[in-house]
Every structure is written in C-alpha cells, then in structure tokens.
C-alpha cells in the first residue's frame, strides 16, 4: 500500500522547489504591476513581461541548483499548457458572427498575410526559424499570449521566447502611445480607428488604452476585432504543429522524438484550447466560471513566464537584440500599414 503513494510524493518533492521559485518570481511580478499602477496610473509593463525580466535577473545573479530544474521545466511547459487551455474559454464563435462577414474576412486576411510575411522578414534578417515564427505570431495575433502559446508547439528555446516577448512588449507600449497620434493625423472615424486599434495593438488591455482617446465606440469595436485575432491562435497553432518537425535546425541537434512521432496530431493542449472555444460557443460553460477561468489563465501564464525567465541566458538574448528589434519594428510597421489598408478598403 505505501508504494501506491510513493510516486506522487516523489514527484511533489521533485517539482516543489522549482514550482515554488517560479511562483515567488511571479508574485514579485504581480507586485511590480501593482506598483506601476499606483505610481503611473497604468501598467506599461504587464506582470507577464515583468515575470520574465525578474526571472532573467535572478538567473543572472544566481544559478538555481539542480533540485530546482524539474519544477522550473514543469512550470515553463505544463503550467503554460494548462493556461492556454483555460484561455480558450475567453473566446467564442458568437464573437465571429457579431463582427460581420466583410470585417471578419479582412481580419483573417491580415493575420494570414502578416504571420508568414513577418516570418520571412525575420529569416531575411538571419533570425533562427523558431524565433522568427515567435515574433511573427506575436505580431500578427496577440502579442505575448501568442508567443507563449506557439513556443511549445514549435519547441522554441527559452532564450528565443524571452527575447521575443521582451522586445515585443516594449514595441507594444510604443504602439499604445503613438497610435492615437496616427489616428488624429489621418483624421480617422471612430469605427475606423477602432478597427485599426484592434488589428495592430497586441494585448486586450492595451487595445482599451489605445482606443480610449476616440471614445467608447472605438473601444468596443477595437476589443471585438482583437478577440477575433485571438481566435486565430487556434488554427495557426494547429498548422504550426504540422510544420514544426520540418523547421530548419539552425544549429540545433535533431528535433525531439516526441514532436516528430506525433505526426499529424496537434498538441493536446491546442485541442483543449479549441475544445474550450466549442464549449463556450455552445453555452456549456457556466457564466459564473468564465471570469475565474480567465483569471486562472492569467495567473498560470505569469508563473510559466517566470519559469522561462529563470532559464534565460541573458548573453544570448542580448546577442539577438539588434536583429530582433529590427524584425519586430519592421513587422509592426507592416501591420499598421495593413490595418490602414483594411480600414480604407472597408471605408470605415
């Protein structure tokens, strides 16, 4: 009988130090976000980004002993996958129907165009294939959340994930500050500016901040467009799961066996993400559970990002800096241009 409980106890003992450290770093990031809000009235760097930065600083000053490794890996992978499944509960098919066919087709077309274009741009700037894909998906879909979701699908290194999120986060703040200027200079309508905000800004809270200068109408339309972009995360990750085994090695050793053996089977957590969308669309998820599930997804994602930060080699991130900055910046310029083109096409 004692043997039956030996494995869970051993697993708990193996994971506890690393998971506890990741939770501690995540808690510091949450406190940092609260301090930002208290001092500046806004969170310019979200806890998700702060978690990576704090984790990377901890890793630079102190290398966690071997007993922390299992828990840090668990937090960076399994905890993140659970968070992505929960994220699916925040979107539904009804969102698609409320947008209208013309705008819906435009959003899908922009995402479908920008992801491969940004990837090719990153490759032209000599970025590794996986980092170029992370930036492309973050730019085209939903910033940090997309990068975090795509990373395990393509087996991205923690250094690549951290660099992509860090530089994308900085540019995301710049977009929030500069987009209202673009809207005013271009003399955009409320609806047009709402569409532009939703199609270019990375995170939902940032859409609210960017769209606010144009009023409630821009906020509502911008948020709706942004949620449709989030819905694109499912199809994109399924496609990437098929392509992942064929990505260039970029100096890495052979791809992990599990990823190649899976063949045409998408990762289970992506199926879970899509399943949550189906359940939400069918009304099978209680309304009272939606907010806690969204909060749970956010908390678990911050913990996972803290774990990724704890595995970062700061020197590798710094070395990739100029090329990553160039890729993110140029991709963002192309995204804004595509957004303006969509607004013009729809005459919004």
mmCIF file of C-alpha atoms in Angstrom:
data_model
loop_
_atom_site.group_PDB
_atom_site.id
_atom_site.type_symbol
_atom_site.label_atom_id
_atom_site.label_comp_id
_atom_site.label_asym_id
_atom_site.label_seq_id
_atom_site.Cartn_x
_atom_site.Cartn_y
_atom_site.Cartn_z
ATOM 1 C CA UNK A 1 0.000 0.000 0.000
ATOM 2 C CA UNK A 2 2.705 2.614 0.797
ATOM 3 C CA UNK A 3 4.146 2.051 -2.683
ATOM 4 C CA UNK A 4 0.950 3.376 -4.281
ATOM 5 C CA UNK A 5 1.563 6.822 -2.831
ATOM 6 C CA UNK A 6 5.330 6.841 -3.294
ATOM 7 C CA UNK A 7 5.287 8.216 -6.854
ATOM 8 C CA UNK A 8 3.098 11.293 -6.203
ATOM 9 C CA UNK A 9 5.179 12.103 -3.145
ATOM 10 C CA UNK A 10 8.402 11.768 -5.121
ATOM 11 C CA UNK A 11 7.001 13.897 -7.948
ATOM 12 C CA UNK A 12 5.869 16.551 -5.477
ATOM 13 C CA UNK A 13 9.293 16.534 -3.862
ATOM 14 C CA UNK A 14 10.988 16.842 -7.259
ATOM 15 C CA UNK A 15 8.764 19.665 -8.565
ATOM 16 C CA UNK A 16 8.156 21.684 -5.391
ATOM 17 C CA UNK A 17 11.408 23.728 -5.266
ATOM 18 C CA UNK A 18 11.247 24.880 -8.904
ATOM 19 C CA UNK A 19 7.494 25.472 -8.892
ATOM 20 C CA UNK A 20 7.810 27.399 -5.622
ATOM 21 C CA UNK A 21 10.596 29.551 -7.068
ATOM 22 C CA UNK A 22 8.535 30.248 -10.199
ATOM 23 C CA UNK A 23 5.519 31.236 -8.081
ATOM 24 C CA UNK A 24 7.753 33.520 -5.997
ATOM 25 C CA UNK A 25 9.062 35.305 -9.089
ATOM 26 C CA UNK A 26 5.502 35.568 -10.444
ATOM 27 C CA UNK A 27 4.368 37.119 -7.156
ATOM 28 C CA UNK A 28 7.131 39.728 -7.412
ATOM 29 C CA UNK A 29 5.977 40.487 -10.962
ATOM 30 C CA UNK A 30 2.392 40.946 -9.754
ATOM 31 C CA UNK A 31 3.591 43.318 -7.035
ATOM 32 C CA UNK A 32 5.608 45.181 -9.657
ATOM 33 C CA UNK A 33 2.481 45.584 -11.791
ATOM 34 C CA UNK A 34 0.565 46.928 -8.791
ATOM 35 C CA UNK A 35 3.390 49.371 -8.051
ATOM 36 C CA UNK A 36 3.350 50.572 -11.684
ATOM 37 C CA UNK A 37 -0.380 51.193 -11.486
ATOM 38 C CA UNK A 38 -0.058 53.036 -8.177
ATOM 39 C CA UNK A 39 2.788 55.251 -9.415
ATOM 40 C CA UNK A 40 1.813 55.883 -13.033
ATOM 41 C CA UNK A 41 -1.896 55.017 -13.210
ATOM 42 C CA UNK A 42 -1.238 52.265 -15.778
ATOM 43 C CA UNK A 43 0.703 49.029 -16.205
ATOM 44 C CA UNK A 44 3.110 49.817 -19.035
ATOM 45 C CA UNK A 45 4.924 46.518 -18.497
ATOM 46 C CA UNK A 46 2.445 43.778 -17.718
ATOM 47 C CA UNK A 47 3.201 41.210 -14.961
ATOM 48 C CA UNK A 48 3.778 38.642 -17.724
ATOM 49 C CA UNK A 49 6.708 40.676 -19.057
ATOM 50 C CA UNK A 50 7.962 41.604 -15.586
ATOM 51 C CA UNK A 51 7.986 37.909 -14.664
ATOM 52 C CA UNK A 52 10.393 37.131 -17.497
ATOM 53 C CA UNK A 53 12.611 40.105 -16.672
ATOM 54 C CA UNK A 54 12.733 39.325 -12.933
ATOM 55 C CA UNK A 55 13.341 35.636 -13.646
ATOM 56 C CA UNK A 56 16.187 36.510 -16.010
ATOM 57 C CA UNK A 57 17.744 38.840 -13.423
ATOM 58 C CA UNK A 58 17.520 36.114 -10.753
ATOM 59 C CA UNK A 59 19.090 33.620 -13.172
ATOM 60 C CA UNK A 60 21.921 36.062 -13.961
ATOM 61 C CA UNK A 61 22.717 36.686 -10.296
ATOM 62 C CA UNK A 62 22.134 33.158 -9.000
ATOM 63 C CA UNK A 63 22.105 29.858 -10.865
ATOM 64 C CA UNK A 64 19.374 27.668 -9.270
ATOM 65 C CA UNK A 65 20.782 24.317 -8.054
ATOM 66 C CA UNK A 66 19.836 21.074 -9.804
ATOM 67 C CA UNK A 67 16.942 20.368 -7.421
ATOM 68 C CA UNK A 68 15.056 23.340 -8.908
ATOM 69 C CA UNK A 69 15.324 22.192 -12.529
ATOM 70 C CA UNK A 70 12.387 19.737 -12.679
ATOM 71 C CA UNK A 71 9.937 22.221 -11.180
ATOM 72 C CA UNK A 72 11.111 25.075 -13.405
ATOM 73 C CA UNK A 73 10.669 22.873 -16.506
ATOM 74 C CA UNK A 74 7.220 21.790 -15.284
ATOM 75 C CA UNK A 75 6.181 25.406 -14.748
ATOM 76 C CA UNK A 76 7.512 26.539 -18.123
ATOM 77 C CA UNK A 77 5.768 23.752 -20.063
ATOM 78 C CA UNK A 78 2.866 22.025 -18.298
ATOM 79 C CA UNK A 79 1.625 25.060 -16.371
ATOM 80 C CA UNK A 80 1.733 27.090 -19.588
ATOM 81 C CA UNK A 81 -0.234 24.448 -21.490
ATOM 82 C CA UNK A 82 -2.958 24.443 -18.801
ATOM 83 C CA UNK A 83 -3.128 28.240 -19.060
ATOM 84 C CA UNK A 84 -3.601 28.055 -22.833
ATOM 85 C CA UNK A 85 -6.472 25.579 -22.457
ATOM 86 C CA UNK A 86 -8.173 27.942 -19.999
ATOM 87 C CA UNK A 87 -7.601 30.843 -22.401
ATOM 88 C CA UNK A 88 -9.938 29.155 -24.880
ATOM 89 C CA UNK A 89 -12.869 29.875 -22.562
ATOM 90 C CA UNK A 90 -12.448 33.608 -23.187
ATOM 91 C CA UNK A 91 -13.492 33.470 -26.860
ATOM 92 C CA UNK A 92 -16.496 32.101 -28.728
ATOM 93 C CA UNK A 93 -17.952 31.626 -32.188
ATOM 94 C CA UNK A 94 -20.533 34.297 -31.368
ATOM 95 C CA UNK A 95 -17.688 36.804 -31.489
ATOM 96 C CA UNK A 96 -17.136 35.917 -35.138
ATOM 97 C CA UNK A 97 -20.803 36.329 -36.007
ATOM 98 C CA UNK A 98 -21.048 39.764 -34.388
ATOM 99 C CA UNK A 99 -18.217 41.209 -36.497
ATOM 100 C CA UNK A 100 -19.840 40.855 -39.907
ATOM 101 C CA UNK A 101 -18.532 38.984 -42.976
ATOM 102 C CA UNK A 102 -16.544 41.829 -44.549
ATOM 103 C CA UNK A 103 -14.589 42.794 -41.440
ATOM 104 C CA UNK A 104 -14.178 39.136 -40.441
ATOM 105 C CA UNK A 105 -12.649 38.277 -43.818
ATOM 106 C CA UNK A 106 -10.375 41.316 -43.547
ATOM 107 C CA UNK A 107 -9.108 40.344 -40.086
ATOM 108 C CA UNK A 108 -8.428 36.764 -41.181
ATOM 109 C CA UNK A 109 -6.661 38.016 -44.307
ATOM 110 C CA UNK A 110 -4.438 40.421 -42.347
ATOM 111 C CA UNK A 111 -3.395 37.702 -39.882
ATOM 112 C CA UNK A 112 -2.894 35.131 -42.651
ATOM 113 C CA UNK A 113 -0.731 37.627 -44.558
ATOM 114 C CA UNK A 114 1.261 39.078 -41.665
ATOM 115 C CA UNK A 115 2.377 35.839 -39.981
ATOM 116 C CA UNK A 116 4.271 34.406 -42.989
ATOM 117 C CA UNK A 117 5.462 37.871 -44.084
ATOM 118 C CA UNK A 118 6.935 38.665 -40.676
ATOM 119 C CA UNK A 119 8.490 35.183 -40.561
ATOM 120 C CA UNK A 120 10.191 35.701 -43.922
ATOM 121 C CA UNK A 121 11.381 39.121 -42.771
ATOM 122 C CA UNK A 122 12.928 37.584 -39.664
ATOM 123 C CA UNK A 123 14.652 34.932 -41.736
ATOM 124 C CA UNK A 124 15.948 37.594 -44.127
ATOM 125 C CA UNK A 125 17.472 39.314 -41.077
ATOM 126 C CA UNK A 126 19.117 35.987 -40.163
ATOM 127 C CA UNK A 127 16.985 35.164 -37.142
ATOM 128 C CA UNK A 128 16.620 31.464 -36.243
ATOM 129 C CA UNK A 129 13.446 29.959 -37.684
ATOM 130 C CA UNK A 130 11.738 29.443 -34.329
ATOM 131 C CA UNK A 131 12.439 32.954 -33.072
ATOM 132 C CA UNK A 132 11.220 34.402 -36.389
ATOM 133 C CA UNK A 133 7.997 32.392 -36.007
ATOM 134 C CA UNK A 134 7.505 33.558 -32.418
ATOM 135 C CA UNK A 135 7.812 37.199 -33.465
ATOM 136 C CA UNK A 136 5.571 36.656 -36.489
ATOM 137 C CA UNK A 137 2.803 35.100 -34.398
ATOM 138 C CA UNK A 138 3.161 37.656 -31.615
ATOM 139 C CA UNK A 139 2.964 40.465 -34.154
ATOM 140 C CA UNK A 140 0.103 39.039 -36.194
ATOM 141 C CA UNK A 141 -2.115 37.532 -33.497
ATOM 142 C CA UNK A 142 -1.988 38.683 -29.896
ATOM 143 C CA UNK A 143 1.499 39.564 -28.719
ATOM 144 C CA UNK A 144 2.836 37.822 -25.625
ATOM 145 C CA UNK A 145 -0.048 35.336 -25.368
ATOM 146 C CA UNK A 146 0.541 34.121 -28.925
ATOM 147 C CA UNK A 147 4.288 33.825 -28.355
ATOM 148 C CA UNK A 148 3.677 31.818 -25.186
ATOM 149 C CA UNK A 149 1.147 29.559 -26.945
ATOM 150 C CA UNK A 150 3.268 28.922 -30.033
ATOM 151 C CA UNK A 151 6.534 28.286 -28.160
ATOM 152 C CA UNK A 152 5.791 24.699 -27.005
ATOM 153 C CA UNK A 153 4.253 23.827 -30.377
ATOM 154 C CA UNK A 154 7.470 24.618 -32.258
ATOM 155 C CA UNK A 155 9.796 23.589 -29.394
ATOM 156 C CA UNK A 156 11.279 27.083 -29.045
ATOM 157 C CA UNK A 157 14.168 27.710 -26.662
ATOM 158 C CA UNK A 158 13.511 29.780 -23.545
ATOM 159 C CA UNK A 159 16.072 32.338 -24.778
ATOM 160 C CA UNK A 160 14.082 32.810 -28.002
ATOM 161 C CA UNK A 161 10.793 33.121 -26.113
ATOM 162 C CA UNK A 162 12.194 35.640 -23.653
ATOM 163 C CA UNK A 163 13.796 37.794 -26.341
ATOM 164 C CA UNK A 164 10.651 37.763 -28.481
ATOM 165 C CA UNK A 165 8.385 38.687 -25.553
ATOM 166 C CA UNK A 166 10.718 41.327 -24.130
ATOM 167 C CA UNK A 167 11.183 43.266 -27.361
ATOM 168 C CA UNK A 168 7.564 42.799 -28.476
ATOM 169 C CA UNK A 169 6.394 44.143 -25.112
ATOM 170 C CA UNK A 170 8.445 47.317 -25.497
ATOM 171 C CA UNK A 171 7.098 47.921 -29.006
ATOM 172 C CA UNK A 172 3.587 47.149 -27.760
ATOM 173 C CA UNK A 173 3.816 50.049 -25.306
ATOM 174 C CA UNK A 174 5.111 52.305 -28.094
ATOM 175 C CA UNK A 175 2.084 51.412 -30.251
ATOM 176 C CA UNK A 176 -0.316 52.338 -27.448
ATOM 177 C CA UNK A 177 1.353 55.749 -27.155
ATOM 178 C CA UNK A 178 1.746 56.509 -30.870
ATOM 179 C CA UNK A 179 -1.399 55.016 -32.429
ATOM 180 C CA UNK A 180 -3.713 57.826 -31.238
ATOM 181 C CA UNK A 181 -1.370 60.276 -32.987
ATOM 182 C CA UNK A 182 -1.721 58.266 -36.220
ATOM 183 C CA UNK A 183 -5.493 58.275 -35.833
ATOM 184 C CA UNK A 184 -5.695 62.024 -35.340
ATOM 185 C CA UNK A 185 -3.236 62.874 -38.127
ATOM 186 C CA UNK A 186 -5.114 60.593 -40.545
ATOM 187 C CA UNK A 187 -8.454 62.093 -39.474
ATOM 188 C CA UNK A 188 -9.921 58.636 -38.875
ATOM 189 C CA UNK A 189 -13.527 57.995 -37.891
ATOM 190 C CA UNK A 190 -14.409 56.342 -34.595
ATOM 191 C CA UNK A 191 -15.111 52.997 -36.307
ATOM 192 C CA UNK A 192 -12.004 53.193 -38.468
ATOM 193 C CA UNK A 193 -9.774 53.933 -35.516
ATOM 194 C CA UNK A 194 -11.407 51.138 -33.508
ATOM 195 C CA UNK A 195 -10.601 48.659 -36.284
ATOM 196 C CA UNK A 196 -7.023 49.954 -36.539
ATOM 197 C CA UNK A 197 -6.543 49.607 -32.768
ATOM 198 C CA UNK A 198 -7.880 46.067 -32.709
ATOM 199 C CA UNK A 199 -5.835 44.933 -35.713
ATOM 200 C CA UNK A 200 -2.489 46.394 -34.571
ATOM 201 C CA UNK A 201 -2.307 46.504 -30.764
ATOM 202 C CA UNK A 202 -1.059 43.321 -29.104
ATOM 203 C CA UNK A 203 -2.958 42.814 -25.816
ATOM 204 C CA UNK A 204 -6.621 43.419 -24.961
ATOM 205 C CA UNK A 205 -5.813 45.840 -22.087
ATOM 206 C CA UNK A 206 -3.545 47.764 -24.469
ATOM 207 C CA UNK A 207 -6.387 47.966 -27.014
ATOM 208 C CA UNK A 208 -8.508 49.653 -24.360
ATOM 209 C CA UNK A 209 -5.742 52.167 -23.668
ATOM 210 C CA UNK A 210 -5.021 52.846 -27.347
ATOM 211 C CA UNK A 211 -8.664 53.182 -28.365
ATOM 212 C CA UNK A 212 -9.767 55.289 -25.373
ATOM 213 C CA UNK A 213 -8.852 58.689 -26.930
ATOM 214 C CA UNK A 214 -11.533 58.089 -29.603
ATOM 215 C CA UNK A 215 -14.277 57.156 -27.134
ATOM 216 C CA UNK A 216 -16.433 54.187 -26.164
ATOM 217 C CA UNK A 217 -17.326 53.233 -29.746
ATOM 218 C CA UNK A 218 -13.667 52.796 -30.681
ATOM 219 C CA UNK A 219 -13.038 50.781 -27.521
ATOM 220 C CA UNK A 220 -15.920 48.387 -28.213
ATOM 221 C CA UNK A 221 -15.047 47.806 -31.882
ATOM 222 C CA UNK A 222 -11.315 47.585 -31.145
ATOM 223 C CA UNK A 223 -11.891 44.955 -28.451
ATOM 224 C CA UNK A 224 -14.142 42.942 -30.768
ATOM 225 C CA UNK A 225 -11.552 42.962 -33.572
ATOM 226 C CA UNK A 226 -8.856 41.987 -31.074
ATOM 227 C CA UNK A 227 -10.862 38.987 -29.845
ATOM 228 C CA UNK A 228 -11.252 37.764 -33.432
ATOM 229 C CA UNK A 229 -7.461 37.946 -33.779
ATOM 230 C CA UNK A 230 -7.163 35.845 -30.604
ATOM 231 C CA UNK A 231 -9.457 33.242 -32.193
ATOM 232 C CA UNK A 232 -6.903 32.880 -34.996
ATOM 233 C CA UNK A 233 -4.476 31.435 -32.445
ATOM 234 C CA UNK A 234 -6.149 28.007 -32.686
ATOM 235 C CA UNK A 235 -5.895 27.471 -36.459
ATOM 236 C CA UNK A 236 -2.392 28.976 -36.606
ATOM 237 C CA UNK A 237 -1.027 26.690 -33.874
ATOM 238 C CA UNK A 238 -2.601 23.625 -35.485
ATOM 239 C CA UNK A 239 -0.905 24.493 -38.788
ATOM 240 C CA UNK A 240 2.408 25.092 -36.999
ATOM 241 C CA UNK A 241 2.158 21.732 -35.234
ATOM 242 C CA UNK A 242 2.203 20.105 -38.693
ATOM 243 C CA UNK A 243 5.110 22.249 -39.888
ATOM 244 C CA UNK A 244 7.214 22.137 -36.702
ATOM 245 C CA UNK A 245 9.112 18.904 -37.484
ATOM 246 C CA UNK A 246 10.260 20.428 -40.778
ATOM 247 C CA UNK A 247 11.621 23.726 -39.453
ATOM 248 C CA UNK A 248 15.327 24.387 -40.102
ATOM 249 C CA UNK A 249 17.565 23.075 -37.324
ATOM 250 C CA UNK A 250 19.559 26.333 -37.036
ATOM 251 C CA UNK A 251 22.469 24.549 -35.439
ATOM 252 C CA UNK A 252 20.326 22.541 -33.010
ATOM 253 C CA UNK A 253 20.564 18.806 -32.627
ATOM 254 C CA UNK A 254 17.830 16.581 -34.031
ATOM 255 C CA UNK A 255 14.260 17.513 -33.147
ATOM 256 C CA UNK A 256 12.846 15.836 -30.044
ATOM 257 C CA UNK A 257 11.422 12.404 -30.796
ATOM 258 C CA UNK A 258 8.028 13.175 -29.318
ATOM 259 C CA UNK A 259 7.445 16.030 -31.677
ATOM 260 C CA UNK A 260 8.288 14.012 -34.774
ATOM 261 C CA UNK A 261 6.355 10.918 -33.701
ATOM 262 C CA UNK A 262 3.220 12.957 -33.143
ATOM 263 C CA UNK A 263 2.967 13.406 -36.909
ATOM 264 C CA UNK A 264 -0.343 14.998 -37.870
ATOM 265 C CA UNK A 265 -1.652 15.044 -34.283
ATOM 266 C CA UNK A 266 -1.780 18.615 -32.920
ATOM 267 C CA UNK A 267 -0.580 19.077 -29.329
ATOM 268 C CA UNK A 268 -3.224 18.059 -26.788
ATOM 269 C CA UNK A 269 -3.292 21.490 -25.173
ATOM 270 C CA UNK A 270 -4.218 23.074 -28.536
ATOM 271 C CA UNK A 271 -7.059 20.578 -28.876
ATOM 272 C CA UNK A 272 -8.047 21.582 -25.352
ATOM 273 C CA UNK A 273 -7.931 25.263 -26.339
ATOM 274 C CA UNK A 274 -10.198 24.606 -29.342
ATOM 275 C CA UNK A 275 -12.451 22.400 -27.210
ATOM 276 C CA UNK A 276 -12.922 25.244 -24.733
ATOM 277 C CA UNK A 277 -13.966 27.551 -27.583
ATOM 278 C CA UNK A 278 -16.540 24.969 -28.702
ATOM 279 C CA UNK A 279 -17.884 24.591 -25.152
ATOM 280 C CA UNK A 280 -18.067 28.369 -24.705
ATOM 281 C CA UNK A 281 -19.836 28.741 -28.052
ATOM 282 C CA UNK A 282 -22.353 26.012 -27.136
ATOM 283 C CA UNK A 283 -23.096 27.655 -23.796
ATOM 284 C CA UNK A 284 -21.801 24.600 -21.943
ATOM 285 C CA UNK A 285 -19.568 26.660 -19.661
ATOM 286 C CA UNK A 286 -21.382 28.380 -16.768
ATOM 287 C CA UNK A 287 -21.157 32.164 -16.975
ATOM 288 C CA UNK A 288 -20.073 32.284 -13.349
ATOM 289 C CA UNK A 289 -16.989 30.188 -14.213
ATOM 290 C CA UNK A 290 -15.730 32.345 -17.093
ATOM 291 C CA UNK A 291 -14.123 35.134 -15.041
ATOM 292 C CA UNK A 292 -12.276 32.730 -12.666
ATOM 293 C CA UNK A 293 -11.054 30.714 -15.673
ATOM 294 C CA UNK A 294 -9.741 33.877 -17.318
ATOM 295 C CA UNK A 295 -8.029 34.936 -14.102
ATOM 296 C CA UNK A 296 -6.596 31.442 -13.697
ATOM 297 C CA UNK A 297 -5.196 31.547 -17.235
ATOM 298 C CA UNK A 298 -3.525 34.897 -16.498
ATOM 299 C CA UNK A 299 -2.010 33.723 -13.208
ATOM 300 C CA UNK A 300 -0.691 30.466 -14.654
ATOM 301 C CA UNK A 301 0.780 32.280 -17.661
ATOM 302 C CA UNK A 302 2.706 34.652 -15.379
ATOM 303 C CA UNK A 303 4.061 31.670 -13.417
ATOM 304 C CA UNK A 304 5.115 29.989 -16.681
ATOM 305 C CA UNK A 305 6.815 33.176 -17.890
ATOM 306 C CA UNK A 306 8.677 33.418 -14.571
ATOM 307 C CA UNK A 307 9.948 29.880 -15.167
ATOM 308 C CA UNK A 308 11.015 30.787 -18.699
ATOM 309 C CA UNK A 309 12.881 33.799 -17.316
ATOM 310 C CA UNK A 310 14.669 31.553 -14.833
ATOM 311 C CA UNK A 311 16.022 29.556 -17.778
ATOM 312 C CA UNK A 312 17.221 32.537 -19.809
ATOM 313 C CA UNK A 313 20.785 33.067 -20.888
ATOM 314 C CA UNK A 314 20.975 36.884 -20.811
ATOM 315 C CA UNK A 315 24.014 36.891 -23.108
ATOM 316 C CA UNK A 316 22.122 35.016 -25.828
ATOM 317 C CA UNK A 317 19.190 37.431 -25.591
ATOM 318 C CA UNK A 318 21.495 40.454 -25.813
ATOM 319 C CA UNK A 319 23.275 38.987 -28.818
ATOM 320 C CA UNK A 320 19.979 38.561 -30.659
ATOM 321 C CA UNK A 321 18.826 42.051 -29.702
ATOM 322 C CA UNK A 322 19.507 44.194 -32.824
ATOM 323 C CA UNK A 323 18.053 41.680 -35.272
ATOM 324 C CA UNK A 324 15.021 41.039 -33.063
ATOM 325 C CA UNK A 325 14.399 44.784 -32.662
ATOM 326 C CA UNK A 326 14.628 45.275 -36.433
ATOM 327 C CA UNK A 327 12.252 42.362 -37.121
ATOM 328 C CA UNK A 328 9.681 43.451 -34.517
ATOM 329 C CA UNK A 329 9.794 47.102 -35.621
ATOM 330 C CA UNK A 330 9.505 46.436 -39.353
ATOM 331 C CA UNK A 331 6.788 43.817 -38.758
ATOM 332 C CA UNK A 332 4.860 46.328 -36.699
ATOM 333 C CA UNK A 333 5.141 48.985 -39.397
ATOM 334 C CA UNK A 334 3.789 46.480 -41.928
ATOM 335 C CA UNK A 335 0.943 45.562 -39.556
ATOM 336 C CA UNK A 336 -0.075 49.214 -39.129
ATOM 337 C CA UNK A 337 0.037 49.659 -42.925
ATOM 338 C CA UNK A 338 -2.132 46.556 -43.365
ATOM 339 C CA UNK A 339 -4.556 47.897 -40.751
ATOM 340 C CA UNK A 340 -4.825 51.237 -42.519
ATOM 341 C CA UNK A 341 -5.362 49.392 -45.786
ATOM 342 C CA UNK A 342 -8.177 47.333 -44.253
ATOM 343 C CA UNK A 343 -9.872 50.445 -42.851
ATOM 344 C CA UNK A 344 -9.609 52.129 -46.256
ATOM 345 C CA UNK A 345 -10.986 49.060 -48.017
ATOM 346 C CA UNK A 346 -13.964 48.875 -45.674
ATOM 347 C CA UNK A 347 -14.365 52.666 -45.794
ATOM 348 C CA UNK A 348 -14.970 52.531 -42.036
#
